[in-house]
Amino acid sequence: ELFQSIEAALVGEDRSWEKECWQLSQVPRGAVLQPMYSIAVDRQTGPRSRAAPMELKVQVLFGRLVGATLNTHPQPLWVAWNGVIQMWDSQDLVARGQVRCKSLDRCYGRSLPPQLLVGLQEALASSWFFIRDASERLCQAAGLDELRVDWLPGA
């Protein structure tokens, strides 16, 4: 069944592909197999909710990592350059005019699931120095002033 699915993807056609830009039309056909990422955020109730793996959005400025947020819950915490998690007080954020992203709330829930925080702490303890070093080297090698690198730790 797996091989049949791969074959179907390799030989499939869709009329919409004829309208793609030139650059995308030049990408050779192929298939990439990778392990499924473990789900860190369970599906919430509601029609637009969905489950998601833990994804860390790392910000690099002028070749140095400055911090990171979670893609599903970017507002309640900040991971500092040294891997320390800074939790924000939601009342303080509201008092300072911070507005919640209703789309993210509908998809992943308003509050940070406790198991996601525990998983993040474990992932940072085991992988933060690698994530920081690899992200900085990537930005420096490309000669970029700014780069966001998305990591899926704890897979």
PDB file of C-alpha atoms in Angstrom:
ATOM      1  CA  GLU A   1       0.000   0.000   0.000  1.00  0.00           C
ATOM      2  CA  LEU A   2       2.876   2.381   0.795  1.00  0.00           C
ATOM      3  CA  PHE A   3       4.547   1.753  -2.546  1.00  0.00           C
ATOM      4  CA  GLN A   4       1.249   2.222  -4.387  1.00  0.00           C
ATOM      5  CA  SER A   5       0.781   5.589  -2.693  1.00  0.00           C
ATOM      6  CA  ILE A   6       4.310   6.662  -3.642  1.00  0.00           C
ATOM      7  CA  GLU A   7       3.748   5.573  -7.251  1.00  0.00           C
ATOM      8  CA  ALA A   8       0.462   7.482  -7.398  1.00  0.00           C
ATOM      9  CA  ALA A   9       2.219  10.624  -6.150  1.00  0.00           C
ATOM     10  CA  LEU A  10       5.032  10.258  -8.685  1.00  0.00           C
ATOM     11  CA  VAL A  11       2.801   9.869 -11.739  1.00  0.00           C
ATOM     12  CA  GLY A  12      -0.141  12.014 -10.639  1.00  0.00           C
ATOM     13  CA  GLU A  13      -1.329  15.034 -12.614  1.00  0.00           C
ATOM     14  CA  ASP A  14      -3.521  17.988 -11.823  1.00  0.00           C
ATOM     15  CA  ARG A  15      -4.623  20.804 -14.141  1.00  0.00           C
ATOM     16  CA  SER A  16      -3.728  23.393 -11.521  1.00  0.00           C
ATOM     17  CA  TRP A  17      -0.067  22.454 -11.952  1.00  0.00           C
ATOM     18  CA  GLU A  18      -0.142  23.983 -15.432  1.00  0.00           C
ATOM     19  CA  LYS A  19      -0.699  27.382 -13.805  1.00  0.00           C
ATOM     20  CA  GLU A  20       2.296  27.221 -11.489  1.00  0.00           C
ATOM     21  CA  CYS A  21       5.099  29.735 -11.870  1.00  0.00           C
ATOM     22  CA  TRP A  22       8.126  28.735 -13.945  1.00  0.00           C
ATOM     23  CA  GLN A  23      10.325  28.111 -10.904  1.00  0.00           C
ATOM     24  CA  LEU A  24       7.939  25.558  -9.366  1.00  0.00           C
ATOM     25  CA  SER A  25       7.388  23.848 -12.695  1.00  0.00           C
ATOM     26  CA  GLN A  26      11.142  23.154 -12.869  1.00  0.00           C
ATOM     27  CA  VAL A  27      11.250  21.117  -9.666  1.00  0.00           C
ATOM     28  CA  PRO A  28      11.841  17.475 -10.632  1.00  0.00           C
ATOM     29  CA  ARG A  29       9.252  14.947  -9.542  1.00  0.00           C
ATOM     30  CA  GLY A  30      10.136  12.869  -6.550  1.00  0.00           C
ATOM     31  CA  ALA A  31       9.056  11.604  -3.188  1.00  0.00           C
ATOM     32  CA  VAL A  32      10.483  12.188   0.261  1.00  0.00           C
ATOM     33  CA  LEU A  33       9.818   9.728   3.055  1.00  0.00           C
ATOM     34  CA  GLN A  34      10.330  10.849   6.599  1.00  0.00           C
ATOM     35  CA  PRO A  35       9.131   9.692   9.989  1.00  0.00           C
ATOM     36  CA  MET A  36       5.891  11.165  11.258  1.00  0.00           C
ATOM     37  CA  TYR A  37       6.441  13.735  13.958  1.00  0.00           C
ATOM     38  CA  SER A  38       4.877  12.924  17.291  1.00  0.00           C
ATOM     39  CA  ILE A  39       1.848  15.016  18.132  1.00  0.00           C
ATOM     40  CA  ALA A  40       2.558  17.495  20.929  1.00  0.00           C
ATOM     41  CA  VAL A  41      -0.718  19.460  20.766  1.00  0.00           C
ATOM     42  CA  ASP A  42      -3.863  17.367  20.738  1.00  0.00           C
ATOM     43  CA  ARG A  43      -6.837  18.346  18.631  1.00  0.00           C
ATOM     44  CA  GLN A  44      -9.159  20.713  20.474  1.00  0.00           C
ATOM     45  CA  THR A  45     -12.927  20.756  20.251  1.00  0.00           C
ATOM     46  CA  GLY A  46     -14.330  22.755  17.381  1.00  0.00           C
ATOM     47  CA  PRO A  47     -14.500  22.493  13.608  1.00  0.00           C
ATOM     48  CA  ARG A  48     -11.214  24.300  12.901  1.00  0.00           C
ATOM     49  CA  SER A  49      -9.078  22.629  15.502  1.00  0.00           C
ATOM     50  CA  ARG A  50      -6.174  20.390  14.573  1.00  0.00           C
ATOM     51  CA  ALA A  51      -3.375  18.446  16.161  1.00  0.00           C
ATOM     52  CA  ALA A  52       0.230  19.530  15.668  1.00  0.00           C
ATOM     53  CA  PRO A  53       3.800  18.513  16.442  1.00  0.00           C
ATOM     54  CA  MET A  54       6.014  20.728  18.566  1.00  0.00           C
ATOM     55  CA  GLU A  55       7.508  23.314  16.218  1.00  0.00           C
ATOM     56  CA  LEU A  56      10.026  25.835  17.461  1.00  0.00           C
ATOM     57  CA  LYS A  57      10.392  29.046  15.423  1.00  0.00           C
ATOM     58  CA  VAL A  58      13.960  30.228  16.002  1.00  0.00           C
ATOM     59  CA  GLN A  59      14.932  33.844  15.226  1.00  0.00           C
ATOM     60  CA  VAL A  60      18.513  34.600  14.169  1.00  0.00           C
ATOM     61  CA  LEU A  61      19.687  38.205  13.723  1.00  0.00           C
ATOM     62  CA  PHE A  62      23.115  39.074  12.328  1.00  0.00           C
ATOM     63  CA  GLY A  63      24.292  35.512  12.835  1.00  0.00           C
ATOM     64  CA  ARG A  64      23.246  35.218  16.481  1.00  0.00           C
ATOM     65  CA  LEU A  65      20.209  33.400  17.789  1.00  0.00           C
ATOM     66  CA  VAL A  66      18.070  35.822  19.792  1.00  0.00           C
ATOM     67  CA  GLY A  67      15.199  33.547  20.815  1.00  0.00           C
ATOM     68  CA  ALA A  68      12.345  31.327  19.771  1.00  0.00           C
ATOM     69  CA  THR A  69       8.610  30.778  20.084  1.00  0.00           C
ATOM     70  CA  LEU A  70       6.268  27.843  19.580  1.00  0.00           C
ATOM     71  CA  ASN A  71       4.265  27.888  16.368  1.00  0.00           C
ATOM     72  CA  THR A  72       1.056  26.760  18.081  1.00  0.00           C
ATOM     73  CA  HIS A  73       1.332  29.007  21.159  1.00  0.00           C
ATOM     74  CA  PRO A  74       3.701  31.902  20.358  1.00  0.00           C
ATOM     75  CA  GLN A  75       2.339  34.279  22.973  1.00  0.00           C
ATOM     76  CA  PRO A  76       2.686  32.593  26.381  1.00  0.00           C
ATOM     77  CA  LEU A  77       6.428  32.038  26.281  1.00  0.00           C
ATOM     78  CA  TRP A  78       9.765  33.028  24.794  1.00  0.00           C
ATOM     79  CA  VAL A  79      12.831  30.815  24.614  1.00  0.00           C
ATOM     80  CA  ALA A  80      15.854  33.050  25.214  1.00  0.00           C
ATOM     81  CA  TRP A  81      19.176  32.730  23.358  1.00  0.00           C
ATOM     82  CA  ASN A  82      20.537  30.494  26.130  1.00  0.00           C
ATOM     83  CA  GLY A  83      17.582  28.064  26.044  1.00  0.00           C
ATOM     84  CA  VAL A  84      15.855  29.410  29.150  1.00  0.00           C
ATOM     85  CA  ILE A  85      12.056  29.601  28.900  1.00  0.00           C
ATOM     86  CA  GLN A  86      10.485  32.943  29.848  1.00  0.00           C
ATOM     87  CA  MET A  87       6.789  32.547  30.671  1.00  0.00           C
ATOM     88  CA  TRP A  88       4.680  35.674  30.164  1.00  0.00           C
ATOM     89  CA  ASP A  89       1.810  36.645  32.452  1.00  0.00           C
ATOM     90  CA  SER A  90      -1.293  36.843  30.239  1.00  0.00           C
ATOM     91  CA  GLN A  91      -2.744  39.729  32.283  1.00  0.00           C
ATOM     92  CA  ASP A  92       0.445  41.736  31.813  1.00  0.00           C
ATOM     93  CA  LEU A  93       0.306  41.118  28.073  1.00  0.00           C
ATOM     94  CA  VAL A  94      -3.303  42.305  27.856  1.00  0.00           C
ATOM     95  CA  ALA A  95      -2.453  45.385  29.949  1.00  0.00           C
ATOM     96  CA  ARG A  96       0.284  46.242  27.454  1.00  0.00           C
ATOM     97  CA  GLY A  97      -2.117  45.961  24.511  1.00  0.00           C
ATOM     98  CA  GLN A  98      -1.168  42.515  23.242  1.00  0.00           C
ATOM     99  CA  VAL A  99      -3.924  41.013  21.110  1.00  0.00           C
ATOM    100  CA  ARG A 100      -4.411  37.261  20.915  1.00  0.00           C
ATOM    101  CA  CYS A 101      -4.414  35.522  17.542  1.00  0.00           C
ATOM    102  CA  LYS A 102      -7.951  34.129  17.335  1.00  0.00           C
ATOM    103  CA  SER A 103      -7.034  31.858  14.434  1.00  0.00           C
ATOM    104  CA  LEU A 104      -4.331  30.115  16.501  1.00  0.00           C
ATOM    105  CA  ASP A 105      -6.693  29.913  19.471  1.00  0.00           C
ATOM    106  CA  ARG A 106      -9.318  28.161  17.330  1.00  0.00           C
ATOM    107  CA  CYS A 107      -6.773  25.711  15.946  1.00  0.00           C
ATOM    108  CA  TYR A 108      -4.739  24.854  19.050  1.00  0.00           C
ATOM    109  CA  GLY A 109      -6.605  26.206  22.075  1.00  0.00           C
ATOM    110  CA  ARG A 110      -6.120  29.355  24.147  1.00  0.00           C
ATOM    111  CA  SER A 111      -3.839  27.963  26.809  1.00  0.00           C
ATOM    112  CA  LEU A 112      -0.500  26.231  26.578  1.00  0.00           C
ATOM    113  CA  PRO A 113      -1.022  22.504  27.246  1.00  0.00           C
ATOM    114  CA  PRO A 114       1.089  21.406  30.248  1.00  0.00           C
ATOM    115  CA  GLN A 115       2.448  18.401  28.332  1.00  0.00           C
ATOM    116  CA  LEU A 116       3.692  20.742  25.583  1.00  0.00           C
ATOM    117  CA  LEU A 117       5.668  22.785  28.105  1.00  0.00           C
ATOM    118  CA  VAL A 118       7.170  19.618  29.601  1.00  0.00           C
ATOM    119  CA  GLY A 119       8.055  18.354  26.115  1.00  0.00           C
ATOM    120  CA  LEU A 120       9.653  21.700  25.256  1.00  0.00           C
ATOM    121  CA  GLN A 121      11.733  21.649  28.443  1.00  0.00           C
ATOM    122  CA  GLU A 122      12.952  18.133  27.635  1.00  0.00           C
ATOM    123  CA  ALA A 123      13.722  19.036  24.006  1.00  0.00           C
ATOM    124  CA  LEU A 124      15.657  22.144  25.037  1.00  0.00           C
ATOM    125  CA  ALA A 125      17.642  20.212  27.643  1.00  0.00           C
ATOM    126  CA  SER A 126      18.738  17.657  25.072  1.00  0.00           C
ATOM    127  CA  SER A 127      18.982  19.679  21.849  1.00  0.00           C
ATOM    128  CA  TRP A 128      19.206  23.423  22.483  1.00  0.00           C
ATOM    129  CA  PHE A 129      22.942  23.811  21.914  1.00  0.00           C
ATOM    130  CA  PHE A 130      22.707  21.927  18.622  1.00  0.00           C
ATOM    131  CA  ILE A 131      19.658  23.965  17.514  1.00  0.00           C
ATOM    132  CA  ARG A 132      21.385  27.236  18.405  1.00  0.00           C
ATOM    133  CA  ASP A 133      24.704  26.316  16.782  1.00  0.00           C
ATOM    134  CA  ALA A 134      23.168  24.937  13.575  1.00  0.00           C
ATOM    135  CA  SER A 135      20.798  27.906  13.190  1.00  0.00           C
ATOM    136  CA  GLU A 136      23.590  30.437  13.669  1.00  0.00           C
ATOM    137  CA  ARG A 137      25.934  28.625  11.276  1.00  0.00           C
ATOM    138  CA  LEU A 138      23.201  28.438   8.638  1.00  0.00           C
ATOM    139  CA  CYS A 139      22.540  32.179   8.853  1.00  0.00           C
ATOM    140  CA  GLN A 140      26.248  33.045   8.802  1.00  0.00           C
ATOM    141  CA  ALA A 141      27.010  30.695   5.895  1.00  0.00           C
ATOM    142  CA  ALA A 142      24.208  32.254   3.838  1.00  0.00           C
ATOM    143  CA  GLY A 143      25.403  35.781   4.712  1.00  0.00           C
ATOM    144  CA  LEU A 144      21.957  36.805   5.959  1.00  0.00           C
ATOM    145  CA  ASP A 145      21.090  39.565   8.407  1.00  0.00           C
ATOM    146  CA  GLU A 146      17.922  37.790   9.510  1.00  0.00           C
ATOM    147  CA  LEU A 147      16.719  34.203   9.379  1.00  0.00           C
ATOM    148  CA  ARG A 148      13.899  32.195  10.916  1.00  0.00           C
ATOM    149  CA  VAL A 149      14.619  28.495  11.241  1.00  0.00           C
ATOM    150  CA  ASP A 150      11.786  26.108  12.082  1.00  0.00           C
ATOM    151  CA  TRP A 151      12.736  23.081  14.164  1.00  0.00           C
ATOM    152  CA  LEU A 152      10.617  20.063  15.070  1.00  0.00           C
ATOM    153  CA  PRO A 153      12.276  18.828  18.279  1.00  0.00           C
ATOM    154  CA  GLY A 154      11.090  15.863  20.268  1.00  0.00           C
ATOM    155  CA  ALA A 155       9.977  13.897  17.205  1.00  0.00           C
TER     156      ALA A 155
END
